[in-house]
Amino acid sequence: MDLQISIELLQKLSLSMFRKSFFGIFHGSISAKIASNKFIINKKNAIFDDLKKEDFVLLYDKKDYRWNDASIDSDIHLHIYQTIFEAKYAVFAMPPHTVSYSLNHDYIIPKDYFGYKKFEKIKIYDPKNFDDWYERAPYEICKYLQEQKKNFIIIRGYGVVAYHRTLQNLAKDIALLDNSCKILQYEKIYN
């Protein structure tokens, strides 16, 4: 995949996801697999509503000095690309309705038509201990994705890690998921 085209696609999606509050100003990550041993990811101090070419770093599977500038989530993205062949894009996002719903539930069972048709029932992963989460996350996330045969994981109180073959479908899944959680929360208010 061409590096410049990948950067442009990531910039566009990043702005859309920022506008939907799926990314914080400095928190989240988005990447594209460039080859079997390399991927591009945002730098750790990137501002998601205005990503520039210099806000990305090209990483290889062998760690070097460039990893120091990369997102804290880089190991998660690397493990996804190494273990899940069909992953071309990966993201860590914090869709607000999804994260807040995850705090008090073990499953998401959408009641809206589109959410139900797409997801039916989604297990919420409990990381248990946030103190060592970043050491465990790359392995636990990939293990869950492979065992559940899903392209995303909702992590209680943390967010959503997802991958897809296209950026459009990646964005659709996260938006649909967050909309389903928003509808479930509204249902509680109005009932």
JSON list of C-alpha atoms in Angstrom, two decimals:
[
{"chain": "A", "resi": 1, "resn": "MET", "atom": "CA", "xyz": [0.00, 0.00, 0.00]},
{"chain": "A", "resi": 2, "resn": "ASP", "atom": "CA", "xyz": [1.26, 3.47, -0.88]},
{"chain": "A", "resi": 3, "resn": "LEU", "atom": "CA", "xyz": [2.45, 5.40, 2.16]},
{"chain": "A", "resi": 4, "resn": "GLN", "atom": "CA", "xyz": [1.14, 8.81, 1.07]},
{"chain": "A", "resi": 5, "resn": "ILE", "atom": "CA", "xyz": [-2.32, 7.47, 0.23]},
{"chain": "A", "resi": 6, "resn": "SER", "atom": "CA", "xyz": [-2.46, 5.69, 3.59]},
{"chain": "A", "resi": 7, "resn": "ILE", "atom": "CA", "xyz": [-1.58, 8.89, 5.44]},
{"chain": "A", "resi": 8, "resn": "GLU", "atom": "CA", "xyz": [-4.28, 10.85, 3.59]},
{"chain": "A", "resi": 9, "resn": "LEU", "atom": "CA", "xyz": [-6.91, 8.21, 4.37]},
{"chain": "A", "resi": 10, "resn": "LEU", "atom": "CA", "xyz": [-5.92, 8.13, 8.05]},
{"chain": "A", "resi": 11, "resn": "GLN", "atom": "CA", "xyz": [-6.05, 11.94, 8.23]},
{"chain": "A", "resi": 12, "resn": "LYS", "atom": "CA", "xyz": [-9.62, 12.02, 6.87]},
{"chain": "A", "resi": 13, "resn": "LEU", "atom": "CA", "xyz": [-10.89, 9.26, 9.13]},
{"chain": "A", "resi": 14, "resn": "SER", "atom": "CA", "xyz": [-9.14, 10.75, 12.14]},
{"chain": "A", "resi": 15, "resn": "LEU", "atom": "CA", "xyz": [-10.93, 14.07, 11.70]},
{"chain": "A", "resi": 16, "resn": "SER", "atom": "CA", "xyz": [-14.31, 12.34, 11.34]},
{"chain": "A", "resi": 17, "resn": "MET", "atom": "CA", "xyz": [-13.72, 10.23, 14.43]},
{"chain": "A", "resi": 18, "resn": "PHE", "atom": "CA", "xyz": [-12.54, 13.25, 16.39]},
{"chain": "A", "resi": 19, "resn": "ARG", "atom": "CA", "xyz": [-15.70, 15.17, 15.46]},
{"chain": "A", "resi": 20, "resn": "LYS", "atom": "CA", "xyz": [-17.79, 12.25, 16.77]},
{"chain": "A", "resi": 21, "resn": "SER", "atom": "CA", "xyz": [-15.74, 12.29, 20.04]},
{"chain": "A", "resi": 22, "resn": "PHE", "atom": "CA", "xyz": [-14.33, 8.84, 19.31]},
{"chain": "A", "resi": 23, "resn": "PHE", "atom": "CA", "xyz": [-10.83, 10.27, 19.76]},
{"chain": "A", "resi": 24, "resn": "GLY", "atom": "CA", "xyz": [-9.71, 12.65, 22.47]},
{"chain": "A", "resi": 25, "resn": "ILE", "atom": "CA", "xyz": [-7.43, 15.58, 21.65]},
{"chain": "A", "resi": 26, "resn": "PHE", "atom": "CA", "xyz": [-4.33, 13.53, 22.44]},
{"chain": "A", "resi": 27, "resn": "HIS", "atom": "CA", "xyz": [-5.79, 10.09, 23.10]},
{"chain": "A", "resi": 28, "resn": "GLY", "atom": "CA", "xyz": [-6.47, 7.33, 20.64]},
{"chain": "A", "resi": 29, "resn": "SER", "atom": "CA", "xyz": [-4.55, 5.67, 17.85]},
{"chain": "A", "resi": 30, "resn": "ILE", "atom": "CA", "xyz": [-5.02, 4.90, 14.19]},
{"chain": "A", "resi": 31, "resn": "SER", "atom": "CA", "xyz": [-2.78, 2.89, 11.89]},
{"chain": "A", "resi": 32, "resn": "ALA", "atom": "CA", "xyz": [-2.44, 1.26, 8.48]},
{"chain": "A", "resi": 33, "resn": "LYS", "atom": "CA", "xyz": [-0.46, -1.83, 7.57]},
{"chain": "A", "resi": 34, "resn": "ILE", "atom": "CA", "xyz": [1.98, -0.93, 4.79]},
{"chain": "A", "resi": 35, "resn": "ALA", "atom": "CA", "xyz": [3.66, -4.33, 4.36]},
{"chain": "A", "resi": 36, "resn": "SER", "atom": "CA", "xyz": [3.91, -7.57, 6.31]},
{"chain": "A", "resi": 37, "resn": "ASN", "atom": "CA", "xyz": [6.61, -6.11, 8.55]},
{"chain": "A", "resi": 38, "resn": "LYS", "atom": "CA", "xyz": [5.72, -2.41, 8.75]},
{"chain": "A", "resi": 39, "resn": "PHE", "atom": "CA", "xyz": [2.85, -0.08, 9.55]},
{"chain": "A", "resi": 40, "resn": "ILE", "atom": "CA", "xyz": [2.21, 3.62, 9.97]},
{"chain": "A", "resi": 41, "resn": "ILE", "atom": "CA", "xyz": [0.69, 4.98, 13.18]},
{"chain": "A", "resi": 42, "resn": "ASN", "atom": "CA", "xyz": [0.12, 8.35, 14.77]},
{"chain": "A", "resi": 43, "resn": "LYS", "atom": "CA", "xyz": [2.78, 9.75, 17.06]},
{"chain": "A", "resi": 44, "resn": "LYS", "atom": "CA", "xyz": [2.09, 9.94, 20.79]},
{"chain": "A", "resi": 45, "resn": "ASN", "atom": "CA", "xyz": [1.51, 13.73, 20.83]},
{"chain": "A", "resi": 46, "resn": "ALA", "atom": "CA", "xyz": [-0.67, 13.86, 17.71]},
{"chain": "A", "resi": 47, "resn": "ILE", "atom": "CA", "xyz": [-3.74, 16.09, 17.78]},
{"chain": "A", "resi": 48, "resn": "PHE", "atom": "CA", "xyz": [-6.48, 14.11, 16.04]},
{"chain": "A", "resi": 49, "resn": "ASP", "atom": "CA", "xyz": [-8.54, 16.90, 14.53]},
{"chain": "A", "resi": 50, "resn": "ASP", "atom": "CA", "xyz": [-5.61, 18.13, 12.44]},
{"chain": "A", "resi": 51, "resn": "LEU", "atom": "CA", "xyz": [-3.19, 15.29, 11.75]},
{"chain": "A", "resi": 52, "resn": "LYS", "atom": "CA", "xyz": [-0.33, 16.24, 9.46]},
{"chain": "A", "resi": 53, "resn": "LYS", "atom": "CA", "xyz": [2.10, 13.98, 7.62]},
{"chain": "A", "resi": 54, "resn": "GLU", "atom": "CA", "xyz": [4.69, 14.60, 10.34]},
{"chain": "A", "resi": 55, "resn": "ASP", "atom": "CA", "xyz": [2.21, 13.36, 12.99]},
{"chain": "A", "resi": 56, "resn": "PHE", "atom": "CA", "xyz": [2.72, 9.80, 11.71]},
{"chain": "A", "resi": 57, "resn": "VAL", "atom": "CA", "xyz": [5.64, 7.46, 12.14]},
{"chain": "A", "resi": 58, "resn": "LEU", "atom": "CA", "xyz": [6.53, 4.40, 10.07]},
{"chain": "A", "resi": 59, "resn": "LEU", "atom": "CA", "xyz": [7.32, 1.45, 12.33]},
{"chain": "A", "resi": 60, "resn": "TYR", "atom": "CA", "xyz": [8.88, -1.90, 11.54]},
{"chain": "A", "resi": 61, "resn": "ASP", "atom": "CA", "xyz": [8.27, -5.07, 13.51]},
{"chain": "A", "resi": 62, "resn": "LYS", "atom": "CA", "xyz": [11.82, -4.80, 14.85]},
{"chain": "A", "resi": 63, "resn": "LYS", "atom": "CA", "xyz": [11.81, -2.00, 17.41]},
{"chain": "A", "resi": 64, "resn": "ASP", "atom": "CA", "xyz": [14.16, 0.93, 16.88]},
{"chain": "A", "resi": 65, "resn": "TYR", "atom": "CA", "xyz": [14.40, 4.61, 17.87]},
{"chain": "A", "resi": 66, "resn": "ARG", "atom": "CA", "xyz": [11.18, 5.50, 15.97]},
{"chain": "A", "resi": 67, "resn": "TRP", "atom": "CA", "xyz": [9.13, 3.57, 18.51]},
{"chain": "A", "resi": 68, "resn": "ASN", "atom": "CA", "xyz": [9.97, 6.27, 21.08]},
{"chain": "A", "resi": 69, "resn": "ASP", "atom": "CA", "xyz": [7.83, 8.80, 19.16]},
{"chain": "A", "resi": 70, "resn": "ALA", "atom": "CA", "xyz": [4.97, 6.44, 18.39]},
{"chain": "A", "resi": 71, "resn": "SER", "atom": "CA", "xyz": [1.59, 6.11, 20.09]},
{"chain": "A", "resi": 72, "resn": "ILE", "atom": "CA", "xyz": [1.48, 4.24, 23.39]},
{"chain": "A", "resi": 73, "resn": "ASP", "atom": "CA", "xyz": [-0.83, 1.79, 21.58]},
{"chain": "A", "resi": 74, "resn": "SER", "atom": "CA", "xyz": [1.80, 0.79, 18.98]},
{"chain": "A", "resi": 75, "resn": "ASP", "atom": "CA", "xyz": [2.42, -2.64, 20.53]},
{"chain": "A", "resi": 76, "resn": "ILE", "atom": "CA", "xyz": [-1.30, -3.40, 20.32]},
{"chain": "A", "resi": 77, "resn": "HIS", "atom": "CA", "xyz": [-1.37, -2.46, 16.62]},
{"chain": "A", "resi": 78, "resn": "LEU", "atom": "CA", "xyz": [1.79, -4.47, 15.92]},
{"chain": "A", "resi": 79, "resn": "HIS", "atom": "CA", "xyz": [0.33, -7.61, 17.53]},
{"chain": "A", "resi": 80, "resn": "ILE", "atom": "CA", "xyz": [-2.90, -7.22, 15.57]},
{"chain": "A", "resi": 81, "resn": "TYR", "atom": "CA", "xyz": [-0.98, -7.01, 12.29]},
{"chain": "A", "resi": 82, "resn": "GLN", "atom": "CA", "xyz": [1.28, -9.92, 13.22]},
{"chain": "A", "resi": 83, "resn": "THR", "atom": "CA", "xyz": [-1.49, -12.28, 14.31]},
{"chain": "A", "resi": 84, "resn": "ILE", "atom": "CA", "xyz": [-4.48, -11.33, 12.14]},
{"chain": "A", "resi": 85, "resn": "PHE", "atom": "CA", "xyz": [-3.62, -11.50, 8.46]},
{"chain": "A", "resi": 86, "resn": "GLU", "atom": "CA", "xyz": [-6.75, -9.73, 7.17]},
{"chain": "A", "resi": 87, "resn": "ALA", "atom": "CA", "xyz": [-6.14, -6.64, 9.34]},
{"chain": "A", "resi": 88, "resn": "LYS", "atom": "CA", "xyz": [-5.20, -3.70, 7.10]},
{"chain": "A", "resi": 89, "resn": "TYR", "atom": "CA", "xyz": [-6.25, -0.89, 9.45]},
{"chain": "A", "resi": 90, "resn": "ALA", "atom": "CA", "xyz": [-6.46, -0.72, 13.23]},
{"chain": "A", "resi": 91, "resn": "VAL", "atom": "CA", "xyz": [-7.78, 1.81, 15.71]},
{"chain": "A", "resi": 92, "resn": "PHE", "atom": "CA", "xyz": [-8.10, 2.46, 19.41]},
{"chain": "A", "resi": 93, "resn": "ALA", "atom": "CA", "xyz": [-11.04, 4.76, 20.06]},
{"chain": "A", "resi": 94, "resn": "MET", "atom": "CA", "xyz": [-13.08, 5.86, 23.05]},
{"chain": "A", "resi": 95, "resn": "PRO", "atom": "CA", "xyz": [-16.65, 6.25, 21.77]},
{"chain": "A", "resi": 96, "resn": "PRO", "atom": "CA", "xyz": [-18.28, 7.93, 24.78]},
{"chain": "A", "resi": 97, "resn": "HIS", "atom": "CA", "xyz": [-21.59, 6.06, 24.79]},
{"chain": "A", "resi": 98, "resn": "THR", "atom": "CA", "xyz": [-19.85, 2.71, 24.38]},
{"chain": "A", "resi": 99, "resn": "VAL", "atom": "CA", "xyz": [-17.31, 3.36, 27.13]},
{"chain": "A", "resi": 100, "resn": "SER", "atom": "CA", "xyz": [-19.94, 4.64, 29.58]},
{"chain": "A", "resi": 101, "resn": "TYR", "atom": "CA", "xyz": [-22.26, 1.71, 28.83]},
{"chain": "A", "resi": 102, "resn": "SER", "atom": "CA", "xyz": [-19.38, -0.73, 29.38]},
{"chain": "A", "resi": 103, "resn": "LEU", "atom": "CA", "xyz": [-18.91, 0.43, 32.97]},
{"chain": "A", "resi": 104, "resn": "ASN", "atom": "CA", "xyz": [-22.08, -1.22, 34.29]},
{"chain": "A", "resi": 105, "resn": "HIS", "atom": "CA", "xyz": [-22.78, -4.04, 31.84]},
{"chain": "A", "resi": 106, "resn": "ASP", "atom": "CA", "xyz": [-21.24, -7.35, 30.82]},
{"chain": "A", "resi": 107, "resn": "TYR", "atom": "CA", "xyz": [-22.89, -7.46, 27.39]},
{"chain": "A", "resi": 108, "resn": "ILE", "atom": "CA", "xyz": [-24.29, -5.07, 24.83]},
{"chain": "A", "resi": 109, "resn": "ILE", "atom": "CA", "xyz": [-27.51, -6.31, 23.25]},
{"chain": "A", "resi": 110, "resn": "PRO", "atom": "CA", "xyz": [-28.57, -3.66, 20.73]},
{"chain": "A", "resi": 111, "resn": "LYS", "atom": "CA", "xyz": [-32.27, -2.89, 20.52]},
{"chain": "A", "resi": 112, "resn": "ASP", "atom": "CA", "xyz": [-32.04, -0.77, 17.39]},
{"chain": "A", "resi": 113, "resn": "TYR", "atom": "CA", "xyz": [-32.53, -2.53, 14.06]},
{"chain": "A", "resi": 114, "resn": "PHE", "atom": "CA", "xyz": [-29.11, -1.88, 12.52]},
{"chain": "A", "resi": 115, "resn": "GLY", "atom": "CA", "xyz": [-27.15, -2.61, 15.69]},
{"chain": "A", "resi": 116, "resn": "TYR", "atom": "CA", "xyz": [-29.04, -5.83, 16.32]},
{"chain": "A", "resi": 117, "resn": "LYS", "atom": "CA", "xyz": [-28.65, -7.03, 12.72]},
{"chain": "A", "resi": 118, "resn": "LYS", "atom": "CA", "xyz": [-24.91, -6.34, 12.76]},
{"chain": "A", "resi": 119, "resn": "PHE", "atom": "CA", "xyz": [-23.93, -7.36, 16.29]},
{"chain": "A", "resi": 120, "resn": "GLU", "atom": "CA", "xyz": [-26.80, -9.23, 18.07]},
{"chain": "A", "resi": 121, "resn": "LYS", "atom": "CA", "xyz": [-24.91, -9.61, 21.38]},
{"chain": "A", "resi": 122, "resn": "ILE", "atom": "CA", "xyz": [-21.46, -8.30, 22.29]},
{"chain": "A", "resi": 123, "resn": "LYS", "atom": "CA", "xyz": [-19.40, -9.35, 25.28]},
{"chain": "A", "resi": 124, "resn": "ILE", "atom": "CA", "xyz": [-17.64, -6.57, 27.17]},
{"chain": "A", "resi": 125, "resn": "TYR", "atom": "CA", "xyz": [-14.08, -7.50, 28.10]},
{"chain": "A", "resi": 126, "resn": "ASP", "atom": "CA", "xyz": [-13.06, -6.76, 31.69]},
{"chain": "A", "resi": 127, "resn": "PRO", "atom": "CA", "xyz": [-9.32, -5.94, 31.97]},
{"chain": "A", "resi": 128, "resn": "LYS", "atom": "CA", "xyz": [-9.66, -6.28, 35.77]},
{"chain": "A", "resi": 129, "resn": "ASN", "atom": "CA", "xyz": [-6.51, -4.34, 36.69]},
{"chain": "A", "resi": 130, "resn": "PHE", "atom": "CA", "xyz": [-5.56, -1.13, 34.91]},
{"chain": "A", "resi": 131, "resn": "ASP", "atom": "CA", "xyz": [-2.17, -0.95, 36.68]},
{"chain": "A", "resi": 132, "resn": "ASP", "atom": "CA", "xyz": [-0.52, -3.41, 34.29]},
{"chain": "A", "resi": 133, "resn": "TRP", "atom": "CA", "xyz": [-2.99, -3.17, 31.40]},
{"chain": "A", "resi": 134, "resn": "TYR", "atom": "CA", "xyz": [-0.53, -1.82, 28.83]},
{"chain": "A", "resi": 135, "resn": "GLU", "atom": "CA", "xyz": [1.84, -4.73, 29.41]},
{"chain": "A", "resi": 136, "resn": "ARG", "atom": "CA", "xyz": [-0.97, -7.29, 28.98]},
{"chain": "A", "resi": 137, "resn": "ALA", "atom": "CA", "xyz": [-3.08, -5.51, 26.37]},
{"chain": "A", "resi": 138, "resn": "PRO", "atom": "CA", "xyz": [-1.30, -6.54, 23.13]},
{"chain": "A", "resi": 139, "resn": "TYR", "atom": "CA", "xyz": [-1.60, -10.23, 24.00]},
{"chain": "A", "resi": 140, "resn": "GLU", "atom": "CA", "xyz": [-5.02, -10.25, 25.65]},
{"chain": "A", "resi": 141, "resn": "ILE", "atom": "CA", "xyz": [-6.62, -8.17, 22.90]},
{"chain": "A", "resi": 142, "resn": "CYS", "atom": "CA", "xyz": [-5.32, -10.36, 20.07]},
{"chain": "A", "resi": 143, "resn": "LYS", "atom": "CA", "xyz": [-6.22, -13.54, 21.93]},
{"chain": "A", "resi": 144, "resn": "TYR", "atom": "CA", "xyz": [-9.78, -12.27, 22.45]},
{"chain": "A", "resi": 145, "resn": "LEU", "atom": "CA", "xyz": [-10.16, -11.17, 18.82]},
{"chain": "A", "resi": 146, "resn": "GLN", "atom": "CA", "xyz": [-9.04, -14.56, 17.56]},
{"chain": "A", "resi": 147, "resn": "GLU", "atom": "CA", "xyz": [-11.07, -16.62, 20.05]},
{"chain": "A", "resi": 148, "resn": "GLN", "atom": "CA", "xyz": [-14.26, -14.61, 19.56]},
{"chain": "A", "resi": 149, "resn": "LYS", "atom": "CA", "xyz": [-13.75, -14.32, 15.79]},
{"chain": "A", "resi": 150, "resn": "LYS", "atom": "CA", "xyz": [-14.55, -10.61, 15.97]},
{"chain": "A", "resi": 151, "resn": "ASN", "atom": "CA", "xyz": [-12.85, -7.59, 14.46]},
{"chain": "A", "resi": 152, "resn": "PHE", "atom": "CA", "xyz": [-13.28, -5.49, 17.61]},
{"chain": "A", "resi": 153, "resn": "ILE", "atom": "CA", "xyz": [-13.12, -5.69, 21.38]},
{"chain": "A", "resi": 154, "resn": "ILE", "atom": "CA", "xyz": [-14.93, -3.44, 23.84]},
{"chain": "A", "resi": 155, "resn": "ILE", "atom": "CA", "xyz": [-12.83, -3.05, 26.97]},
{"chain": "A", "resi": 156, "resn": "ARG", "atom": "CA", "xyz": [-14.64, -1.96, 30.12]},
{"chain": "A", "resi": 157, "resn": "GLY", "atom": "CA", "xyz": [-13.77, 1.62, 31.03]},
{"chain": "A", "resi": 158, "resn": "TYR", "atom": "CA", "xyz": [-11.07, 1.82, 28.36]},
{"chain": "A", "resi": 159, "resn": "GLY", "atom": "CA", "xyz": [-12.51, 1.88, 24.85]},
{"chain": "A", "resi": 160, "resn": "VAL", "atom": "CA", "xyz": [-12.70, -0.05, 21.62]},
{"chain": "A", "resi": 161, "resn": "VAL", "atom": "CA", "xyz": [-9.84, -1.65, 19.72]},
{"chain": "A", "resi": 162, "resn": "ALA", "atom": "CA", "xyz": [-10.82, -2.67, 16.21]},
{"chain": "A", "resi": 163, "resn": "TYR", "atom": "CA", "xyz": [-9.38, -3.68, 12.87]},
{"chain": "A", "resi": 164, "resn": "HIS", "atom": "CA", "xyz": [-10.76, -4.06, 9.37]},
{"chain": "A", "resi": 165, "resn": "ARG", "atom": "CA", "xyz": [-9.76, -4.46, 5.75]},
{"chain": "A", "resi": 166, "resn": "THR", "atom": "CA", "xyz": [-11.15, -1.00, 4.90]},
{"chain": "A", "resi": 167, "resn": "LEU", "atom": "CA", "xyz": [-11.21, 2.25, 6.81]},
{"chain": "A", "resi": 168, "resn": "GLN", "atom": "CA", "xyz": [-14.83, 2.88, 5.86]},
{"chain": "A", "resi": 169, "resn": "ASN", "atom": "CA", "xyz": [-16.02, -0.37, 7.43]},
{"chain": "A", "resi": 170, "resn": "LEU", "atom": "CA", "xyz": [-13.85, 0.23, 10.48]},
{"chain": "A", "resi": 171, "resn": "ALA", "atom": "CA", "xyz": [-15.49, 3.62, 11.00]},
{"chain": "A", "resi": 172, "resn": "LYS", "atom": "CA", "xyz": [-18.98, 2.22, 10.35]},
{"chain": "A", "resi": 173, "resn": "ASP", "atom": "CA", "xyz": [-18.55, -0.50, 12.98]},
{"chain": "A", "resi": 174, "resn": "ILE", "atom": "CA", "xyz": [-17.47, 1.95, 15.67]},
{"chain": "A", "resi": 175, "resn": "ALA", "atom": "CA", "xyz": [-20.18, 4.48, 14.79]},
{"chain": "A", "resi": 176, "resn": "LEU", "atom": "CA", "xyz": [-22.90, 1.80, 14.73]},
{"chain": "A", "resi": 177, "resn": "LEU", "atom": "CA", "xyz": [-21.70, 0.37, 18.02]},
{"chain": "A", "resi": 178, "resn": "ASP", "atom": "CA", "xyz": [-21.70, 3.76, 19.73]},
{"chain": "A", "resi": 179, "resn": "ASN", "atom": "CA", "xyz": [-25.12, 4.63, 18.32]},
{"chain": "A", "resi": 180, "resn": "SER", "atom": "CA", "xyz": [-26.53, 1.34, 19.66]},
{"chain": "A", "resi": 181, "resn": "CYS", "atom": "CA", "xyz": [-25.14, 2.14, 23.12]},
{"chain": "A", "resi": 182, "resn": "LYS", "atom": "CA", "xyz": [-26.57, 5.65, 22.94]},
{"chain": "A", "resi": 183, "resn": "ILE", "atom": "CA", "xyz": [-30.01, 4.25, 22.11]},
{"chain": "A", "resi": 184, "resn": "LEU", "atom": "CA", "xyz": [-29.78, 1.78, 25.02]},
{"chain": "A", "resi": 185, "resn": "GLN", "atom": "CA", "xyz": [-28.91, 4.64, 27.38]},
{"chain": "A", "resi": 186, "resn": "TYR", "atom": "CA", "xyz": [-31.75, 6.80, 26.06]},
{"chain": "A", "resi": 187, "resn": "GLU", "atom": "CA", "xyz": [-34.14, 3.89, 26.54]},
{"chain": "A", "resi": 188, "resn": "LYS", "atom": "CA", "xyz": [-33.25, 3.82, 30.26]},
{"chain": "A", "resi": 189, "resn": "ILE", "atom": "CA", "xyz": [-33.88, 7.55, 30.57]},
{"chain": "A", "resi": 190, "resn": "TYR", "atom": "CA", "xyz": [-37.25, 7.50, 28.83]},
{"chain": "A", "resi": 191, "resn": "ASN", "atom": "CA", "xyz": [-38.64, 4.32, 30.41]}
]
